[in-house]
Amino acid sequence: MSSGKFRLTDKGAVDYNVPINFSFNNKKYQGYRGDTLASALLANGVRLVARSFKYHRPRGIVAAGAEEPNALVTIGVGGYAEPNLKATQVELFEGLEACSSHGWPSLSFDLMAVFGLFGRFMPAGFYYKTFMWPNWHLFEPLIRKLAGLGSPPTGKDPDRYEHRYKQCDVLVIGGGLSGLAAAAAASEQGAEVLIIDDKPDWGGAAFAVAPTIEGTSSARLINDLVNVLKARSNVCMCSRTTALGYYDHNYVSMLEHTDNNQTVKACFWKVRASRVILASGAYERPLVFPHNDKPGSMLAGSVVQYIEKYGVLPGQIAVVATNNDTAYEAAISAHKAGIKIAAIADARPNPSQQVLSAMAEHGIRVYRSSVPTRLFGLNCVKAIQLSSLEDNGKISAKGLKIEADLFMMSGGWNPAVHLFSQSGGKLRFDEVQQAFIPEKANQNIICIGAAAGQFDAVKAFETAVRVGGNSKVVSALPACSGLIVSPLWKVSASSYNDGKSWVDFQNDVTAQDIVLAAGESFRSVEHLKRYTTLGMAVDQGKTSNVNAIGIMAGVLGKHLAEVGTTKFRPPFDSVAIGAVVGAARGGQFNPLRHMAAHDLHEHLGAFMKEYGRWSRPSHYPQHQEIEQESIAREMLAVRTKTGVFDASPLGKIEVTGPDAGEFLNRVYANTMKTLSVGQCRYGIMLNENGTVFDDGIVARLSENHYCLTTTSGGADEVTAWLREWLQGEWPELNTLIIPVTEQWSVMAVMGHQTRKLLSNLGSTIDFSKSAFPFMSVREGKIADVGVRVMCVSFIGELTFEIWTPAGYVPSLLKWLCDDENCVTPVGVEAVVALRLEKGNLIVGVDTDGMSQPQDIGFQDAIENKMGDFIGRRSLTRPASLGSKRLELVGLRVPRGVEPLQAGAHALAKELNGDSRSIGYVTSSAHSPTLGRSVALGLIAGGRQRIGERVTIFDDGTLYDAQIIAVGEYDREGDRLRA
Amino acid sequence: MSHYSALSLFRHGLTGHKSWQPAWREAELKKRYSIVIVGAGGQGLATAYYLAKIHGITDVAVLEAGWLGGGNTGRNTTVIRSNYFYPQSANFYDYSVQLYEGLSKELNYNIMFSQRGMMMTGHDKHGMEMLRRSYNAMLLNGVDAEMLDTDEVQRRLPLLDPERYPVIGALNQPRGGTARHDAVAWGYARAASKLGVDIIQQCAVTDFIKQGDSIVGVRTSKGDIRADKVGLAVAGHTSVLAGFAEIKLPISSHALQATVSEPLKPVLDTVVLSSATGSYISQSDKGELVIGGGLDMYPSYAQRGNLPVLEHTLAGILDMFPSLSRVRLLRQWAGIVDIVHDSSPIIDRSPAKGIYLNCGWGTGGFKAIPAGGSCFAHLLATEQAHPLAEPFSLKRFETGAFIDESAAAGIAH
Amino acid sequence: MLLIDCPWCGPRNEYEFRYGGPSHIVRPEPYSAVSDTTWAQYLFYRENPKGLHKERWCHTAGCGQWFNLVRNTLDHSIVAVYRLGEKSPLLEKVS
């Protein structure tokens, strides 16, 4: 067990009193509280941590944050496994088990590295040029197996995720010095402020890159600001929180990781902010040159982070290469921490006198006009070759080889403008900083600090205070300054055989690939990205995209701005699917609606099933009944005795006012004007395209008061629909629409003896035939509770639908099913089959999205109706008038034959003839009442063909059926008038 | 132009891949063409290719405002299938699948058409009856199809472990699958360019040139171009272009979004669409899970996805495959699709003389690229609707003779 | 996620609303005198602008009222909200 010989005990924010044991690739190590997996591995001298995607190259840690391209690890096992986490973002915890996401059979000995040897035959996009003969299917299985990083977890995710919502005046993204200062200034003014940072602690990179601000140590400043913010009640501080997506109207999604002891693994935030201040810092760019991908090749600024923040020395002897001044600060930091700086190679001929004298002071040798041209070493950097850059931009043939185990590079900085770009903001390319920086915002967002290209710590601080305190600032972005970068997008290799210069480390995209892509027409950034897969890896190109644009610009002889950037897409950092879904799992996903009598149904033995988001009794199996037996028993009970069906999910809408009748007459395809008080009528609704989209009963309760029912699933749709017509098209109608689906429960009591039964109900309603005829409605009371009762029928038997206020329905059901009344509870399946015997259609089952009223037997009702109604004009278009329309008919099969399969088709001609479909079976079931099966179907020109035989096709088998008129049970309707 | 093969790849490998030729020519824009096609997406490029290949018309320019293949061709979830209900749709889309099956060899470009099957799951009795209706229709239309029971679905989808919406069966089209979407655009571009078609990128059409009541060319950011015929193949932007000629179309533009995960070892062998939630998923050869769902309901030209739709889509995926909960998403994006009432395409003359339309693809234009391109080429070359495209005229919006798949099959296509 | 300023209830998240298509579409009448062409134009043919779009929304999970708004289809910014029956504000075309 190693305690970490690369550890400085006088530096860093880790807690050396709390050692933490962890394992990596099954080997045990120790780190400290406050470490990331990356810092702990470096502290233990582990350099090789991963293998790349395509060539399985050995790779080490490059960066210290979300931009890390190499160090992908899988944490945990089984259901807890999480593949492709960046080691730089994994907080160390006791017992952590990590392994490299790639590499077989082991990380250090990866047989797949053989692909590196064939690399020359596998350039970017090689697969588009081959694997065509004999066909792709031959090669694909192997390629699929080779691809992929990490395996997904097995089993259910044992963790929980939550969603949180927040509104605030100011959202500050990034808790570095700029962000903290802006948050302090904004909250000073009384604004509700939310400040977030993806790290567990505050301060960002400030104390590493800018140790003092005008004499005060930045660590002190940070500490003071954090204390101020913590004390303010109008400030909410969320560490370990990453802003992921910037959506419309300043809506930002964020992910908060809890630490590992919480029951909730992560919290997905949705924040609506009046103003967003983006202080997300900047990402350093690697240098592109041959063999630049060896473990031990790191970003200079990240090396400083490891030293200052974690007290970790990533190496002992370092060579620094740069094209800007920031690497000098890094060199000094490393030097002071005890890393020997063997050399600094600066691509610029004339670095500033200020940095040169500082280096001289520390005895560090600076090579001007020098660039790295090669890294040596196998699984770790052993030496660096430097060459001088001649005036004509060529590399001198002679190189200087310097031994070192750490290579620190800085190719300039990219402001982290991802969220600004997502918000619709425009970027421009800044020549001084050689970077894309924010130009014009499209939402209420402003960038500050390094995210705005402001690398001067003092100016950044001032700007942050000003921006934070000024709620009026909208899009005036502060000027950038503090960084001068000399373009160095690629160190030209003198020949192809010099070795590959890696641009996208994770996806193994090289400078050579970019040159190839340009030569093959893939010159736009999007083409480049897609052809080479550059920037498509887990890091989404945070370290590679701008370098690639620079290289492409060089190849094409264009300006970087002309080449442009790819669109920044959410999420900013990869996010677990489970976190985005949150609690919408299992029963919480599209939750089911329960009826008021739900518990009683279960008590009565109901088997509950989902019907259009409602949980309803499917059937009530008794004793050892199977489903079919139960359904048949329930059906016969309705036909011979009495049954009760809970119809509460029926959509219910009240329509009132002096013009309610006129309104309904325009809304329904059949006439509603003539409906008199106390009457009910079945009606169908069309959309403007003439399609039947809902049906139900309209009851006229009083002069200006109607109540209508809709299909169970259609209540909300119909309500919005009616309101749109009333409010938008006919505002002159004095009518009010009130949805009351949840307010009323409905028990449908069915059977020829119902009148007698209900006369014992103790209601104020007269259930006698003369007082309460078929298709009428009555209002009254049962024990002081107001009820409505409709005498209607869906199933072809005398039925009273009793509406009670929702809470009272269980007692009604109890009374009906008690030992004295013995009414049989009937489920949805029996009712669906009963109505099929009668031939009543269900919209959406026996009609399709093309069905018009004339197709379902309403041609006369329409012809007789005066005046316009919704959809009327569509009924006279040519396609509505043809004789080949699919019309609803009955289908009869001989007694003793199994029911037709719903979804079977009818064929144009007899057996073995024309096999074109002329329609299909929409509903089919066995009828215990009739002793044979019954079916409905939509058949082309069906009504003209009543009596004809038709061939039915299902799964290759043909069946014989006869087309008959709709409805087989009680065609005369005597049962309804009982 | 270099011929692509394993051998050529090997030869070029020995010389450092320095002598590969451009995939398509940097064409010099001429002042006039017989036919100008606006939009270098899959549809536009395929149209140009078939004009040259089948009709021998090579005096063709394809104009692209951005970069070729950068619209919906490069943004979709790459599903190819022909599991349609109506014979008109089935004939058209199955022709497309057939062309796709031979496309890599025809174009000498590996489009990686992976026929892994396209499975639609059923979750309740009614859902299964609707799938049965589609299944029988497919058999009668001569399209391959199979009904799978619960056990077979489970065998093919080992990760399946639904909670809210149990799967009780599925309808599968074995020949369905996915292809590399960019490669389809690039392959057609390369082949069309080789046959003499000029592909002009970064060339935005800003207006039409009118002469009397005819359109005789286009005004572009690179100057005026005369043409006998102008074909529009710009999907969600068709209304904008048609607006230059003062014509309205029965189209509404909406954002359709997709999302992709990190690359994983193979876990999902087929394309799966849940008919209960509308979410669908496949795994690319690179290992990424490619996930799609429903439309954003309001019109949009912003090519980005919305959060509520993403959440719902992902919830649907996790209900089917709960073990994907810890898998991470890398990107979320959207394309602008051209929605028409019946979700069937429009391949027809426009009301303005000289302008021809290839649009209305809605959420499913990618799978129709070869058929759409060849039928549109037929119309442009012969002035006659291709027999397969006859039903897909503008006339149907007046007559009401729609080909509305979701109406009959209950499944949004 | 749009933030929609319901003219009756104030600003609410998009979740609470239902989009109902373009507004100010005039229904041709009387039905007996409307040609197939006119009817098709009314039913299906749309401006579909890239830029400002006048459209109808309903606050379904709130007051249940339909209202108009003007939204830029390019960036989804909402530039005006007004009640049904009110005149639409004069706005310049954006694209």
mmCIF file of N, CA and C in Angstrom, chain A residues 444-486:
data_model
loop_
_atom_site.group_PDB
_atom_site.id
_atom_site.type_symbol
_atom_site.label_atom_id
_atom_site.label_comp_id
_atom_site.label_asym_id
_atom_site.label_seq_id
_atom_site.Cartn_x
_atom_site.Cartn_y
_atom_site.Cartn_z
ATOM 1 N N ASN A 444 -30.854 37.006 -21.546
ATOM 2 C CA ASN A 444 -30.294 37.849 -20.486
ATOM 3 C C ASN A 444 -29.152 37.135 -19.779
ATOM 4 N N ILE A 445 -28.024 37.107 -20.462
ATOM 5 C CA ILE A 445 -26.833 36.434 -19.934
ATOM 6 C C ILE A 445 -25.641 37.327 -20.184
ATOM 7 N N ILE A 446 -24.703 37.332 -19.238
ATOM 8 C CA ILE A 446 -23.466 38.077 -19.437
ATOM 9 C C ILE A 446 -22.305 37.239 -18.925
ATOM 10 N N CYS A 447 -21.215 37.267 -19.671
ATOM 11 C CA CYS A 447 -20.039 36.493 -19.276
ATOM 12 C C CYS A 447 -19.054 37.406 -18.571
ATOM 13 N N ILE A 448 -18.399 36.881 -17.547
ATOM 14 C CA ILE A 448 -17.353 37.646 -16.855
ATOM 15 C C ILE A 448 -16.149 36.747 -16.625
ATOM 16 N N GLY A 449 -15.058 37.359 -16.245
ATOM 17 C CA GLY A 449 -13.843 36.605 -15.936
ATOM 18 C C GLY A 449 -13.294 35.915 -17.179
ATOM 19 N N ALA A 450 -12.596 34.817 -16.955
ATOM 20 C CA ALA A 450 -11.947 34.130 -18.063
ATOM 21 C C ALA A 450 -12.962 33.676 -19.114
ATOM 22 N N ALA A 451 -14.213 33.429 -18.699
ATOM 23 C CA ALA A 451 -15.240 33.020 -19.662
ATOM 24 C C ALA A 451 -15.502 34.121 -20.681
ATOM 25 N N ALA A 452 -15.186 35.368 -20.302
ATOM 26 C CA ALA A 452 -15.357 36.476 -21.230
ATOM 27 C C ALA A 452 -14.027 36.848 -21.873
ATOM 28 N N GLY A 453 -13.009 36.045 -21.629
ATOM 29 C CA GLY A 453 -11.695 36.358 -22.169
ATOM 30 C C GLY A 453 -10.960 37.388 -21.311
ATOM 31 N N GLN A 454 -11.390 37.529 -20.085
ATOM 32 C CA GLN A 454 -10.765 38.488 -19.174
ATOM 33 C C GLN A 454 -9.784 37.729 -18.275
ATOM 34 N N PHE A 455 -8.507 37.748 -18.661
ATOM 35 C CA PHE A 455 -7.517 36.973 -17.923
ATOM 36 C C PHE A 455 -6.725 37.829 -16.935
ATOM 37 N N ASP A 456 -7.015 39.115 -16.942
ATOM 38 C CA ASP A 456 -6.369 40.005 -15.979
ATOM 39 C C ASP A 456 -7.173 39.945 -14.688
ATOM 40 N N ALA A 457 -6.584 39.343 -13.640
ATOM 41 C CA ALA A 457 -7.343 39.046 -12.422
ATOM 42 C C ALA A 457 -7.938 40.299 -11.789
ATOM 43 N N VAL A 458 -7.180 41.379 -11.803
ATOM 44 C CA VAL A 458 -7.674 42.597 -11.161
ATOM 45 C C VAL A 458 -8.866 43.151 -11.931
ATOM 46 N N LYS A 459 -8.697 43.242 -13.255
ATOM 47 C CA LYS A 459 -9.802 43.753 -14.071
ATOM 48 C C LYS A 459 -11.015 42.838 -14.002
ATOM 49 N N ALA A 460 -10.744 41.543 -13.975
ATOM 50 C CA ALA A 460 -11.843 40.579 -13.912
ATOM 51 C C ALA A 460 -12.639 40.787 -12.632
ATOM 52 N N PHE A 461 -11.938 41.010 -11.554
ATOM 53 C CA PHE A 461 -12.585 41.206 -10.256
ATOM 54 C C PHE A 461 -13.451 42.466 -10.297
ATOM 55 N N GLU A 462 -12.878 43.540 -10.827
ATOM 56 C CA GLU A 462 -13.622 44.802 -10.922
ATOM 57 C C GLU A 462 -14.884 44.636 -11.767
ATOM 58 N N THR A 463 -14.698 43.970 -12.913
ATOM 59 C CA THR A 463 -15.851 43.764 -13.793
ATOM 60 C C THR A 463 -16.930 42.931 -13.107
ATOM 61 N N ALA A 464 -16.505 41.919 -12.393
ATOM 62 C CA ALA A 464 -17.463 41.046 -11.719
ATOM 63 C C ALA A 464 -18.306 41.840 -10.737
ATOM 64 N N VAL A 465 -17.670 42.696 -9.982
ATOM 65 C CA VAL A 465 -18.390 43.504 -8.995
ATOM 66 C C VAL A 465 -19.379 44.423 -9.708
ATOM 67 N N ARG A 466 -18.912 45.040 -10.809
ATOM 68 C CA ARG A 466 -19.765 45.976 -11.524
ATOM 69 C C ARG A 466 -20.967 45.253 -12.148
ATOM 70 N N VAL A 467 -20.687 44.147 -12.803
ATOM 71 C CA VAL A 467 -21.757 43.399 -13.474
ATOM 72 C C VAL A 467 -22.743 42.834 -12.457
ATOM 73 N N GLY A 468 -22.199 42.282 -11.380
ATOM 74 C CA GLY A 468 -23.067 41.685 -10.373
ATOM 75 C C GLY A 468 -24.004 42.701 -9.753
ATOM 76 N N GLY A 469 -23.494 43.923 -9.544
ATOM 77 C CA GLY A 469 -24.282 44.922 -8.842
ATOM 78 C C GLY A 469 -25.220 45.698 -9.733
ATOM 79 N N ASN A 470 -25.110 45.513 -11.018
ATOM 80 C CA ASN A 470 -25.928 46.310 -11.930
ATOM 81 C C ASN A 470 -26.971 45.446 -12.614
ATOM 82 N N SER A 471 -28.203 45.520 -12.130
ATOM 83 C CA SER A 471 -29.230 44.657 -12.690
ATOM 84 C C SER A 471 -29.641 45.113 -14.085
ATOM 85 N N LYS A 472 -29.201 46.294 -14.498
ATOM 86 C CA LYS A 472 -29.595 46.802 -15.815
ATOM 87 C C LYS A 472 -28.723 46.248 -16.944
ATOM 88 N N VAL A 473 -27.505 45.827 -16.576
ATOM 89 C CA VAL A 473 -26.602 45.341 -17.623
ATOM 90 C C VAL A 473 -27.249 44.162 -18.342
ATOM 91 N N VAL A 474 -27.386 44.267 -19.616
ATOM 92 C CA VAL A 474 -27.988 43.168 -20.339
ATOM 93 C C VAL A 474 -26.939 42.450 -21.166
ATOM 94 N N SER A 475 -26.438 43.112 -22.166
ATOM 95 C CA SER A 475 -25.567 42.355 -23.045
ATOM 96 C C SER A 475 -24.252 43.060 -23.345
ATOM 97 N N ALA A 476 -23.983 44.175 -22.646
ATOM 98 C CA ALA A 476 -22.707 44.842 -22.883
ATOM 99 C C ALA A 476 -21.610 44.011 -22.238
ATOM 100 N N LEU A 477 -20.885 43.298 -23.060
ATOM 101 C CA LEU A 477 -19.892 42.392 -22.516
ATOM 102 C C LEU A 477 -18.605 43.155 -22.227
ATOM 103 N N PRO A 478 -17.959 42.860 -21.119
ATOM 104 C CA PRO A 478 -16.714 43.545 -20.803
ATOM 105 C C PRO A 478 -15.630 43.190 -21.820
ATOM 106 N N ALA A 479 -14.732 44.131 -22.024
ATOM 107 C CA ALA A 479 -13.639 43.876 -22.951
ATOM 108 C C ALA A 479 -12.720 42.823 -22.358
ATOM 109 N N CYS A 480 -12.076 42.069 -23.232
ATOM 110 C CA CYS A 480 -11.187 41.055 -22.716
ATOM 111 C C CYS A 480 -9.763 41.586 -22.714
ATOM 112 N N SER A 481 -8.956 41.037 -21.863
ATOM 113 C CA SER A 481 -7.567 41.472 -21.801
ATOM 114 C C SER A 481 -6.782 40.477 -20.971
ATOM 115 N N GLY A 482 -5.498 40.723 -20.858
ATOM 116 C CA GLY A 482 -4.688 39.964 -19.930
ATOM 117 C C GLY A 482 -4.041 38.732 -20.525
ATOM 118 N N LEU A 483 -4.261 38.495 -21.796
ATOM 119 C CA LEU A 483 -3.660 37.302 -22.359
ATOM 120 C C LEU A 483 -3.292 37.584 -23.812
ATOM 121 N N ILE A 484 -2.036 37.334 -24.136
ATOM 122 C CA ILE A 484 -1.613 37.476 -25.527
ATOM 123 C C ILE A 484 -1.080 36.125 -25.961
ATOM 124 N N VAL A 485 -1.665 35.611 -26.987
ATOM 125 C CA VAL A 485 -1.308 34.263 -27.420
ATOM 126 C C VAL A 485 -0.781 34.323 -28.843
ATOM 127 N N SER A 486 0.318 33.645 -29.053
ATOM 128 C CA SER A 486 0.851 33.541 -30.404
ATOM 129 C C SER A 486 0.288 32.262 -31.026
#
